XYZ file of C-alpha atoms in Angstrom:
700
model
C -6.093 10.551 29.828
C -9.917 10.962 29.645
C -10.806 7.529 29.246
C -8.919 6.423 32.313
C -10.041 9.355 34.523
C -13.947 9.328 33.448
C -15.039 6.744 36.161
C -13.163 8.220 38.672
C -14.639 10.907 37.307
C -18.257 9.850 38.201
C -17.413 7.924 41.412
C -15.900 11.345 42.901
C -18.740 13.033 41.355
C -21.214 10.901 42.561
C -19.737 9.460 45.887
C -18.698 13.231 46.596
C -22.084 14.200 45.817
C -23.828 12.199 48.633
C -21.627 12.780 51.459
C -21.644 16.537 50.467
C -25.810 16.301 51.175
C -24.994 14.258 54.319
C -22.785 17.783 55.140
C -25.420 19.427 54.356
C -27.757 17.943 56.384
C -26.099 18.031 59.125
C -25.192 21.460 58.792
C -28.556 22.771 58.519
C -30.173 20.328 61.537
C -27.345 22.491 63.433
C -28.470 25.651 62.202
C -31.507 25.091 62.835
C -31.626 23.922 66.353
C -29.647 27.214 66.387
C -26.343 25.164 67.801
C -23.645 26.726 65.474
C -21.210 26.760 67.591
C -21.680 22.875 67.790
C -20.614 23.075 63.524
C -16.861 22.628 64.261
C -17.824 18.882 65.605
C -19.359 18.185 62.471
C -16.224 19.395 60.344
C -13.963 17.645 63.016
C -16.120 14.396 62.466
C -15.803 14.814 58.501
C -12.202 15.491 58.672
C -11.210 12.278 60.626
C -13.442 10.153 57.816
C -11.127 11.820 55.278
C -7.622 10.683 56.921
C -9.354 7.586 56.946
C -10.089 7.083 53.752
C -6.858 8.837 52.118
C -4.784 6.651 55.032
C -6.987 3.307 53.370
C -5.696 4.112 50.007
C -2.025 4.334 51.067
C -2.291 1.070 53.147
C -3.553 -0.525 49.693
C -0.853 1.426 47.166
C 1.976 -0.064 49.566
C 1.026 -3.013 50.998
C 0.592 -4.267 47.178
C 3.602 -2.921 45.914
C 5.453 -5.202 48.706
C 4.146 -8.757 46.833
C 5.479 -10.214 44.222
C 4.137 -10.081 41.252
C 1.392 -13.276 41.462
C 0.381 -11.798 44.564
C -0.107 -8.391 43.440
C -2.155 -10.279 41.033
C -4.364 -12.141 43.178
C -4.658 -8.769 45.727
C -5.559 -6.428 43.047
C -8.196 -9.275 41.469
C -9.841 -9.771 45.507
C -10.382 -6.480 46.095
C -11.913 -5.659 42.759
C -14.023 -7.732 43.216
C -14.850 -6.181 46.564
C -14.644 -2.988 45.053
C -17.675 -3.607 42.378
C -19.817 -5.033 45.798
C -19.670 -2.233 47.270
C -20.212 0.272 44.263
C -23.241 -2.178 43.785
C -24.722 -1.888 47.358
C -24.099 1.842 47.002
C -25.921 2.417 43.763
C -28.961 0.400 45.115
C -28.840 1.726 48.963
C -29.275 5.674 47.390
C -31.903 4.917 45.174
C -33.633 3.099 48.022
C -32.606 6.077 51.178
C -32.598 9.243 48.818
C -36.290 10.161 50.611
C -35.852 9.361 53.599
C -32.874 10.612 54.388
C -33.098 13.777 55.686
C -35.016 12.615 58.480
C -33.073 10.077 59.343
C -30.071 12.270 59.850
C -32.341 15.006 61.795
C -32.181 11.861 64.247
C -29.141 11.153 64.709
C -28.024 14.631 65.197
C -30.991 15.480 67.402
C -29.524 12.301 69.383
C -25.987 13.641 69.571
C -26.844 16.480 70.705
C -28.077 15.771 73.756
C -25.376 13.218 74.181
C -22.001 15.493 74.251
C -19.548 16.894 71.437
C -18.225 13.602 70.896
C -21.353 11.511 69.755
C -21.669 14.198 67.448
C -18.005 14.289 65.775
C -19.178 10.247 65.559
C -21.996 10.416 63.864
C -20.492 13.140 61.062
C -17.749 10.610 60.727
C -20.047 7.394 59.731
C -22.181 9.234 57.470
C -19.219 10.596 55.354
C -17.217 7.584 56.409
C -18.787 5.127 54.168
C -18.850 7.316 51.450
C -15.160 7.565 51.908
C -14.203 4.742 52.412
C -15.877 3.344 49.460
C -13.753 5.969 47.344
C -10.582 4.905 47.724
C -11.545 1.662 47.094
C -12.452 2.050 43.378
C -9.880 4.706 43.087
C -6.806 2.194 43.839
C -9.132 -0.504 41.717
C -9.479 1.645 38.622
C -5.718 2.883 39.029
C -4.668 -0.535 39.004
C -6.391 -1.238 36.073
C -5.525 1.388 34.310
C -2.025 1.244 35.447
C -1.022 4.238 36.574
C -2.531 6.826 38.528
C -2.806 10.070 37.381
C -5.390 9.835 34.885
C -7.320 8.098 38.144
C -6.871 10.821 40.165
C -7.231 13.608 38.111
C -10.853 11.739 37.083
C -11.771 12.274 41.274
C -10.478 14.729 42.183
C -12.159 17.225 39.350
C -15.660 14.653 40.063
C -15.188 15.952 44.551
C -14.722 19.530 43.491
C -17.740 19.552 40.947
C -20.136 17.415 43.814
C -19.175 20.120 46.373
C -19.580 23.541 43.603
C -22.969 21.695 43.293
C -23.763 21.011 47.267
C -22.804 24.286 47.708
C -24.962 25.822 45.355
C -28.178 22.920 46.884
C -26.921 24.816 50.216
C -27.050 28.000 48.965
C -30.685 27.901 46.793
C -28.690 29.331 43.858
C -29.145 25.929 41.693
C -31.980 23.037 41.818
C -30.872 19.615 40.414
C -33.812 16.434 40.221
C -31.577 14.125 42.787
C -33.575 11.224 41.800
C -32.964 11.146 38.365
C -29.621 12.463 39.147
C -28.543 8.813 40.795
C -30.757 6.633 38.692
C -28.639 7.889 35.665
C -25.314 7.843 37.366
C -26.419 4.434 38.682
C -27.185 3.061 35.484
C -23.807 3.651 34.541
C -21.734 2.855 37.397
C -22.844 -0.464 37.021
C -21.937 -0.718 33.555
C -18.524 0.638 34.640
C -18.794 -2.059 37.841
C -19.219 -5.319 35.246
C -15.663 -4.089 33.198
C -13.992 -4.448 37.027
C -15.657 -7.234 37.915
C -13.877 -8.412 34.672
C -10.630 -7.101 34.758
C -11.178 -8.142 38.550
C -11.295 -12.148 37.450
C -8.879 -11.646 34.929
C -6.378 -10.409 37.698
C -6.763 -13.663 39.843
C -6.755 -15.655 36.761
C -3.223 -14.371 36.410
C -2.646 -14.327 40.350
C -2.921 -18.353 40.278
C -6.596 -17.886 42.204
C -8.788 -18.887 39.333
C -8.349 -21.120 35.882
C -8.752 -20.391 32.588
C -6.470 -17.938 32.588
C -5.546 -19.013 27.976
C -9.468 -20.066 27.975
C -10.430 -16.919 25.505
C -14.153 -16.728 23.944
C -12.448 -12.915 22.756
C -9.615 -12.806 20.492
C -9.946 -9.650 18.315
C -6.490 -8.313 19.342
C -5.904 -9.165 15.613
C -8.378 -6.907 14.087
C -9.088 -4.060 16.694
C -6.615 -1.784 16.692
C -5.698 -1.410 20.569
C -3.878 1.585 19.789
C -7.160 3.665 18.380
C -9.026 6.440 20.429
C -12.099 4.625 20.246
C -9.994 0.946 21.300
C -8.136 2.991 24.082
C -11.998 4.680 25.469
C -13.709 1.541 25.947
C -10.853 -0.224 27.361
C -9.619 3.102 30.130
C -14.151 3.470 30.737
C -15.285 0.071 30.043
C -12.408 -1.968 30.848
C -13.324 -4.215 27.588
C -10.520 -5.338 26.522
C -9.686 -6.790 22.737
C -9.111 -10.744 24.601
C -10.877 -11.828 27.042
C -11.342 -14.921 28.948
C -14.516 -17.078 29.010
C -14.852 -16.468 32.771
C -14.674 -12.514 32.287
C -17.067 -13.112 29.538
C -19.836 -15.351 31.042
C -18.741 -12.752 34.663
C -19.748 -9.713 32.039
C -22.813 -10.376 30.999
C -24.291 -12.001 34.315
C -23.347 -9.475 36.126
C -24.748 -6.330 33.828
C -28.307 -8.708 32.888
C -28.684 -9.293 36.292
C -27.728 -6.597 38.329
C -29.438 -3.608 35.821
C -32.284 -5.536 35.562
C -32.864 -5.272 39.296
C -32.028 -1.869 39.767
C -34.601 -0.370 36.832
C -37.077 -2.455 37.902
C -36.452 -1.087 41.576
C -36.654 2.313 39.487
C -39.947 1.734 38.389
C -41.118 0.368 41.437
C -40.881 2.974 43.393
C -41.116 5.448 41.062
C -45.265 5.945 41.323
C -44.275 6.356 45.285
C -42.594 9.754 44.341
C -45.001 11.696 42.687
C -47.115 12.926 44.867
C -44.341 14.548 46.572
C -43.807 18.500 45.172
C -39.804 18.260 46.128
C -37.540 15.201 47.135
C -36.521 16.115 50.458
C -33.364 15.202 50.071
C -33.236 17.829 47.562
C -35.465 20.382 49.146
C -34.822 20.323 52.397
C -30.609 20.955 51.882
C -31.826 24.043 49.717
C -34.186 26.037 52.098
C -31.392 25.397 55.756
C -30.360 28.675 55.366
C -34.063 30.199 55.796
C -35.932 27.422 57.257
C -36.612 27.145 61.147
C -39.579 25.233 61.101
C -37.721 22.397 63.262
C -36.082 24.139 65.597
C -37.968 24.227 68.180
C -38.053 20.365 68.045
C -34.331 20.485 67.879
C -33.388 23.531 70.469
C -34.347 21.465 73.584
C -31.921 18.785 72.453
C -29.012 21.349 72.305
C -30.819 23.057 75.798
C -30.684 19.125 77.305
C -26.858 19.069 77.155
C -24.919 20.052 79.903
C -22.908 22.715 80.398
C -19.097 22.544 81.274
C -18.585 24.370 84.338
C -16.883 27.810 84.235
C -13.467 26.572 86.452
C -12.784 23.353 83.574
C -9.864 23.992 82.113
C -10.430 24.342 77.883
C -8.800 22.252 75.399
C -7.107 23.833 72.408
C -9.114 23.578 68.974
C -6.787 22.434 67.157
C -6.033 19.286 69.294
C -9.276 17.015 68.321
C -9.132 17.961 64.450
C -4.990 17.546 64.528
C -5.534 14.026 66.350
C -8.094 12.746 63.991
C -6.070 13.200 60.914
C -2.051 11.937 62.585
C -3.964 8.694 64.251
C -5.431 7.150 61.240
C -2.196 8.198 59.444
C 0.379 6.734 62.309
C -1.825 3.255 62.349
C -1.388 3.695 58.394
C 2.235 3.643 58.537
C 2.752 1.294 61.281
C 0.829 -1.388 59.243
C 3.071 -0.873 56.297
C 6.036 -0.471 58.054
C 5.001 -3.839 60.002
C 3.271 -5.321 57.136
C 6.100 -5.049 54.671
C 9.014 -7.788 55.108
C 12.662 -6.099 56.818
C 14.046 -4.792 53.345
C 18.195 -6.602 53.015
C 19.333 -3.529 51.281
C 19.905 -2.577 55.094
C 22.299 -3.827 54.703
C 25.055 -2.989 51.818
C 27.131 -5.708 50.204
C 30.031 -4.915 48.770
C 31.078 -6.434 45.528
C 35.031 -6.801 44.357
C 37.289 -8.988 42.087
C 38.560 -10.540 45.287
C 35.650 -10.850 47.734
C 32.129 -11.020 46.748
C 28.957 -10.287 49.069
C 30.480 -9.662 52.477
C 27.899 -8.361 54.650
C 25.173 -10.335 53.236
C 23.484 -12.271 55.586
C 20.126 -14.858 55.484
C 17.489 -12.493 54.234
C 13.469 -12.773 55.668
C 11.097 -14.192 52.588
C 9.778 -12.260 50.722
C 10.334 -9.013 48.081
C 14.411 -7.478 48.953
C 15.614 -5.034 48.168
C 19.617 -5.042 48.506
C 22.009 -1.999 47.832
C 24.793 -3.368 45.777
C 28.095 -1.699 46.227
C 31.358 -1.782 44.552
C 34.356 -1.694 46.377
C 37.200 -3.114 43.660
C 38.603 -1.088 41.019
C 36.887 -3.212 37.900
C 33.271 -3.057 36.510
C 31.269 -5.827 37.599
C 28.035 -8.241 37.045
C 26.243 -9.265 40.259
C 23.387 -11.904 40.767
C 22.437 -13.564 43.486
C 21.018 -17.203 42.362
C 21.258 -20.728 43.482
C 24.461 -21.766 44.307
C 23.543 -25.678 43.614
C 22.185 -25.145 40.489
C 23.370 -21.654 38.957
C 19.742 -20.002 38.412
C 19.865 -15.933 38.497
C 17.129 -14.633 40.929
C 18.117 -11.255 40.238
C 21.123 -9.644 38.636
C 22.909 -5.887 38.008
C 25.118 -5.137 35.252
C 28.048 -3.301 35.129
C 28.148 -2.262 37.792
C 30.897 1.221 38.112
C 33.665 0.937 40.780
C 32.554 2.722 43.496
C 28.810 3.370 42.816
C 26.297 1.517 44.551
C 22.795 0.389 43.324
C 19.578 -1.851 44.507
C 19.292 -5.370 43.301
C 15.581 -6.109 43.899
C 15.019 -9.588 44.160
C 11.930 -12.409 45.186
C 13.119 -14.314 47.928
C 11.272 -17.468 48.964
C 12.979 -20.632 50.609
C 15.863 -21.949 49.265
C 19.756 -21.261 49.530
C 21.196 -18.088 48.030
C 24.654 -16.871 47.226
C 25.884 -13.448 45.123
C 28.260 -14.234 42.127
C 30.215 -11.037 40.806
C 31.584 -11.363 37.364
C 34.456 -8.583 36.608
C 35.005 -7.142 32.960
C 38.509 -8.810 32.810
C 38.470 -11.627 35.450
C 36.851 -14.660 37.132
C 34.053 -14.837 38.291
C 33.800 -15.077 42.183
C 30.843 -16.585 44.203
C 30.000 -15.869 47.751
C 29.689 -18.309 50.879
C 25.549 -19.869 50.508
C 22.687 -18.848 52.889
C 19.354 -20.654 53.447
C 16.608 -18.962 54.480
C 13.124 -20.657 54.978
C 9.636 -20.735 54.758
C 8.287 -18.125 52.588
C 7.007 -19.974 49.407
C 9.043 -20.442 46.382
C 10.073 -17.698 43.345
C 10.569 -18.397 40.100
C 14.247 -17.980 38.854
C 15.544 -17.805 35.797
C 17.790 -21.283 34.983
C 20.830 -19.922 33.379
C 22.030 -20.619 30.536
C 25.055 -21.126 29.081
C 26.807 -21.288 25.332
C 27.107 -24.858 24.805
C 22.966 -24.863 25.644
C 23.162 -22.380 22.697
C 25.387 -24.523 20.658
C 22.845 -26.510 19.089
C 20.005 -23.753 18.443
C 22.670 -22.043 16.765
C 24.339 -25.222 14.595
C 20.761 -25.266 13.247
C 20.505 -21.502 12.832
C 23.837 -21.311 10.916
C 22.487 -24.318 8.836
C 19.297 -22.477 7.803
C 21.030 -19.347 7.252
C 23.813 -20.647 5.016
C 21.024 -22.213 3.006
C 19.450 -19.295 2.833
C 22.608 -17.880 1.076
C 22.849 -21.165 -1.470
C 19.066 -19.663 -3.138
C 19.907 -16.004 -2.627
C 23.329 -16.487 -4.984
C 21.240 -18.358 -7.228
C 18.240 -15.727 -7.285
C 20.441 -12.330 -7.433
C 22.532 -14.458 -10.985
C 18.957 -14.280 -12.341
C 18.239 -11.052 -11.603
C 21.453 -9.796 -12.535
C 20.522 -11.597 -16.304
C 17.348 -9.940 -16.386
C 18.876 -6.425 -16.386
C 21.721 -7.460 -18.810
C 19.149 -8.815 -20.906
C 16.960 -5.484 -20.854
C 14.108 -7.264 -19.220
C 13.216 -4.610 -16.318
C 9.518 -5.908 -16.174
C 10.986 -9.439 -14.678
C 13.641 -8.072 -12.905
C 10.848 -5.971 -10.541
C 9.537 -9.635 -10.361
C 12.741 -11.071 -9.212
C 14.200 -8.075 -7.061
C 11.137 -8.989 -5.084
C 11.493 -12.367 -4.740
C 15.680 -12.060 -3.820
C 15.105 -9.629 -1.201
C 12.134 -11.400 0.295
C 15.116 -14.126 1.194
C 17.880 -12.207 2.069
C 14.898 -10.346 4.917
C 14.128 -13.213 6.029
C 17.718 -14.192 7.515
C 17.556 -11.730 9.590
C 18.604 -13.082 12.343
C 22.609 -13.117 11.050
C 23.018 -9.643 10.567
C 25.503 -9.181 13.210
C 27.138 -11.485 11.786
C 27.786 -10.519 8.202
C 29.609 -7.783 8.537
C 30.741 -5.235 6.174
C 28.312 -7.409 3.164
C 25.233 -6.965 5.083
C 25.630 -2.731 4.293
C 26.301 -3.655 0.686
C 23.830 -5.786 0.298
C 20.807 -4.128 1.951
C 22.012 -0.302 3.328
C 20.421 2.774 2.831
C 21.472 5.882 1.379
C 20.836 7.974 4.325
C 24.234 9.470 4.972
C 25.647 9.452 1.546
C 26.410 13.135 0.278
C 25.305 11.546 -2.905
C 22.036 10.440 -1.298
C 20.507 7.414 -4.027
C 22.739 8.395 -6.651
C 25.702 8.810 -4.217
C 28.694 5.910 -6.108
C 28.729 4.195 -2.497
C 25.119 3.712 -2.756
C 24.371 -0.263 -3.570
C 22.653 -3.710 -2.632
C 18.960 -4.248 -3.272
C 18.082 -0.676 -2.069
C 20.074 0.856 -4.776
C 18.379 -1.478 -8.071
C 14.866 -0.606 -5.974
C 15.364 3.007 -6.698
C 16.461 2.353 -10.087
C 13.881 -0.297 -11.419
C 10.941 2.161 -9.937
C 12.481 5.897 -10.703
C 13.028 4.760 -14.705
C 16.509 3.488 -14.535
C 17.803 2.150 -18.055
C 19.366 -2.129 -17.682
C 22.477 -0.422 -18.698
C 22.716 2.435 -15.580
C 21.432 -0.768 -13.408
C 23.785 -3.370 -14.836
C 26.810 -2.224 -12.756
C 25.256 -2.352 -9.685
C 23.374 -5.589 -10.636
C 26.737 -7.497 -10.788
C 28.151 -5.790 -7.523
C 25.150 -7.143 -5.568
C 25.810 -11.011 -7.147
C 29.611 -10.589 -6.594
C 28.455 -9.309 -2.698
C 26.244 -12.256 -2.302
C 28.480 -14.952 -3.601
C 31.068 -12.884 -0.994
C 29.086 -13.231 1.989
C 28.095 -17.410 1.274
C 31.626 -17.861 0.838
C 32.409 -15.710 4.118
C 29.265 -17.151 6.087
C 31.083 -20.620 7.604
C 33.925 -19.024 9.234
C 32.129 -16.333 10.352
C 32.159 -15.466 14.728
C 28.724 -16.223 14.830
C 27.690 -14.537 18.843
C 25.584 -16.754 19.984
C 24.637 -14.751 22.669
C 22.575 -13.051 19.386
C 20.095 -15.141 18.556
C 18.621 -14.606 21.654
C 19.119 -10.869 21.025
C 17.370 -11.454 17.314
C 14.513 -12.156 18.656
C 13.549 -9.218 19.709
C 15.640 -6.953 17.487
C 13.572 -8.089 13.788
C 11.047 -7.119 14.678
C 11.533 -4.087 16.371
C 13.674 -2.905 12.900
C 10.767 -4.102 10.754
C 8.429 -1.811 13.133
C 11.007 1.193 12.744
C 12.023 1.247 9.691
C 9.935 -1.592 7.380
C 6.002 -0.077 9.018
C 7.210 3.355 8.372
C 7.705 3.273 4.530
C 11.187 4.179 5.803
C 13.519 1.812 3.936
C 10.635 2.280 0.403
C 12.771 3.196 -2.936
C 9.927 3.246 -4.867
C 8.415 -0.278 -5.065
C 5.874 0.282 -2.068
C 6.759 -3.781 -1.011
C 7.886 -2.880 2.601
C 4.836 -4.806 3.903
C 6.437 -8.398 1.606
C 9.243 -6.825 4.082
C 8.441 -7.325 6.703
C 6.210 -10.385 5.651
C 10.035 -11.611 5.401
C 11.448 -10.607 8.517
C 8.535 -12.196 9.863
C 8.979 -15.974 8.771
C 12.634 -14.962 9.763
C 11.562 -14.853 13.502
C 9.873 -17.890 13.494
C 12.453 -19.656 12.029
C 14.538 -18.564 15.281
C 11.746 -19.456 17.222
C 11.501 -22.563 15.750
C 15.474 -23.254 16.927
C 15.527 -22.007 20.758
C 11.721 -23.566 21.422
C 13.336 -26.224 23.582
C 15.305 -23.625 25.922
C 11.745 -21.474 25.866
C 9.938 -24.395 26.765
C 12.124 -25.411 29.435
C 12.588 -22.364 31.354
C 8.785 -20.621 30.634
C 6.265 -22.379 28.621
C 3.730 -19.882 28.567
C 5.749 -17.564 26.501
C 5.730 -19.389 23.030
C 2.165 -20.212 23.134
C 1.434 -16.140 23.777
C 4.234 -15.149 20.798
C 2.657 -18.046 18.463
C -0.383 -16.457 18.901
C 0.491 -12.808 18.395
C 2.586 -13.912 15.408
C -0.427 -14.890 13.878
C -2.555 -11.630 14.450
C 0.775 -10.180 12.458
C 0.569 -12.731 9.498
C -2.990 -12.560 9.151
C -2.828 -8.179 8.750
C -0.465 -8.786 5.884
C -1.784 -11.427 3.914
C -4.793 -8.766 3.760
C -2.626 -6.633 2.454
C -1.570 -8.691 -0.773
C -3.646 -10.069 -3.904
C -1.058 -12.159 -5.356
C 2.259 -10.494 -6.341
C 0.802 -7.097 -5.991
C 1.710 -5.458 -2.087
C -0.788 -2.557 -0.408
C 2.303 0.048 0.005
C 2.689 1.462 3.645
C 1.779 4.881 2.415
C -1.571 3.640 1.113
C -2.596 1.480 4.327
C -6.057 3.379 5.659
C -5.479 4.766 8.701
C -7.327 1.993 11.003
C -5.462 -0.724 8.939
C -2.054 0.750 9.680
C -3.058 1.351 13.629
C -4.201 -2.357 13.659
C -1.203 -2.844 12.456
C 1.051 -0.807 14.436
C -0.662 -2.132 17.455
C -0.354 -5.390 17.037
C 3.111 -5.309 16.661
C 3.390 -3.657 18.916
C 2.304 -6.210 20.407
C 4.292 -8.658 19.723
C 7.156 -6.873 20.551
C 6.216 -7.133 24.321
C 5.712 -10.873 24.203
C 8.626 -11.083 22.580
C 10.861 -9.034 24.833
C 11.110 -11.604 28.286
C 13.140 -13.526 25.559
C 16.588 -12.017 25.754
C 16.429 -12.050 29.484
C 15.732 -15.494 30.202
C 18.612 -16.704 27.584
C 21.084 -14.421 28.712
C 24.758 -15.698 28.947
C 25.856 -15.934 32.529
C 29.226 -16.488 33.822
C 29.286 -18.867 36.331
C 32.239 -19.695 38.780
C-alpha cells in the first residue's frame, strides 16, 4: 500500500540522496587528485556501511521477534522515539551543513590519502554509515507501525533507486536540482511524519506498561470515522494519526510539531539570505562539475604523491579479500548477537505425547519465549496443554495433534512450575512430571474454565432465552391474527417486532436444532427459491408481506410460524445447551451480522436488516452480561474495550432509523456503510479473545 510505503520512500530518497552526494564528492575529489586507483577503497567503505546497516536491521527484527508481546511493545516504542530523535537531528544537520559539506569532505579525503588505504576506507565508511544506520532504524520503525514490511521496504527501495539516479544525473551534469529547496521541503514533510512516529512510539510504550495513560483517550473517532476508507488508511499510514489517540499521544504530537517545525522554519529564514551571494550551492555545483574540473588537482595531488609506494616485492592481497570481509564481518557479528541474545529454544528437545506417556523428554526450559516440538507417539489425536499443575492455568496449547505428527507449540516461560497435559480424543487426561523454572519475570497464563464455572452463566442465559421465547410466542400469535384478519399494514409492523425478538436470542441458535431452520431459514438452495413449499418462517412472511402477497396466501405460513415458535418454547427447557457455546457465540453473533445483515443478504423486501443487526447487538450485550464475572477475573481489560466498541456500533445503527423506519442497507451512503462495517469489524477483533479465554479445557 502506498500509504505505508510513502514515509519509507521519503526517507529512502532523502537519505539516499545525502549518501549519494557524499559518495559523489569523494569520487570527484579522487578523480581531481588523479588518484583513480584509490576508488575501490571508497567503494569498499561504502559497501561496509551498507553491510552494517543491513545487519543492524536484522538484529532489530530478530531481537524483537524473540521477546514477549509486552516487551516487544516497549522495545518498539523506545526505538521509535530514538528514530524520531535521529530523523530530527538529520533534518537540522543537513540544513546547517549542506553548504560546507563538499569542502569538509575534501579535506578529510586529502588527509586520508596521506595516511593510506585503511583511512580512506574508514572515511567513506563513516561518511555513509550514519545515513545507513538512520535509514535502517527508521525503516524498522515504520514497518512496525504499518504492521507489515512489504510496503515500507518497497517504498524505501524506490526512494533509494531514485536517489541513485538523481546523484548520477548530478555527477554527469545532465540534471540540475536546487538541493537547498529540496532538503528544506522534504525536511518539513519528515518533521510531520516524525511527529506521527513519536505518537505511535509513545502508544507502544503505554501498551508495554512503561508509560501510564493507556486508556485515557483524548480523541475517539472510531465510531464516526471509517478505519477502512482510503482517506483514513492514507492518514494512518503516512502520518500515524489514528482514530483513537490517548492524551499523551496528542500532547506529544502537537508539542513536537509546534517546537521542531518552528525552529526549522525559523532556521531556514535566518540562513537563507547568506546563500544568495553564491551563484550556486557548493553542494550542488561541485559534484556536477567533477568529471571536467581539475582546479584542485594540484592541491590534492601532493597528498596522493606523498603516500609511500609499496615495495615491488610486497605480496599482493587478492582484491576481493577486503570487500568480502567488510560484508562478512557485520553479518557474522549480527548473527552471533541474534543467536546469543535469544533464549535457548526448548524446541531443540522433542516432547512426546501419547495416551499413556505425556511429556517424555521434557526438561526445565530457560525463561523467555520458547518453541516446543510436540510429537504424538500414540494412536489417538490429542489436545496438548502446557500448564501450571497447581492451578491448571494454561500457558500454551495445541488442538487435535494427530498420531505420528509433530507441531510447534510457542509459549512464554517465566519463573514457576510447568507440566504437560495430554488429553486424548477417547481417554483420560494424562499430566507429566512437573519442572520448576527460576527467574525470568512473570508470564500470563489463561485461567482454566470448567463446565462448572459456566454453569451459573448458562443458567442465567437459559432463563433469558426462556423468557424471550414466551414473549415471541405471543408476538407471533398477534402476527398470525393480523394476517388472518387481513390487516397487512399492521402485520408488517408486528412482523418486525417479533423478528427482532427472535434475533436477540442469538447465542441459543445452535441449541434450537431444526426449529431455527423452520423459524428463520433462508430460501438459498431451495429449488423454488422464495416460492418453494419448504420455505417457511419469518423470511417467508417477509417476502410475502413486502411483495404483494395476499392475506389468504400468507395465512398458512403465519400459522406454521406460530406453531413452530410454540413448539420451540416447549422443547427448549429439555434441549442440550452446550455451555461451551456461550463464549463461542459472543463472537459469532456479530460475525454472522457482518456476513449477512450488513451485506443485505437476508433482506427479503422489508429493508430492515439494520433493525435485525440492532437486535443481534442487544443479544450480544446480554450474553456478555452473564459472562462478565468470568471475563473480569481473567482479562479485566477486555470488557471495557468491548463495551466501547458496542457503543460505537450502536450509535451508527441509531443514526439509521427514525421511529419505526430503518434505512435499508442498499440505500446506505458509501461513507455510512464503510463506517458501520469498519466499527463492526473492529468490535469483532475486540471480541475475538473471549472464546479462547473461556474455552473449557479438560483437567487430570
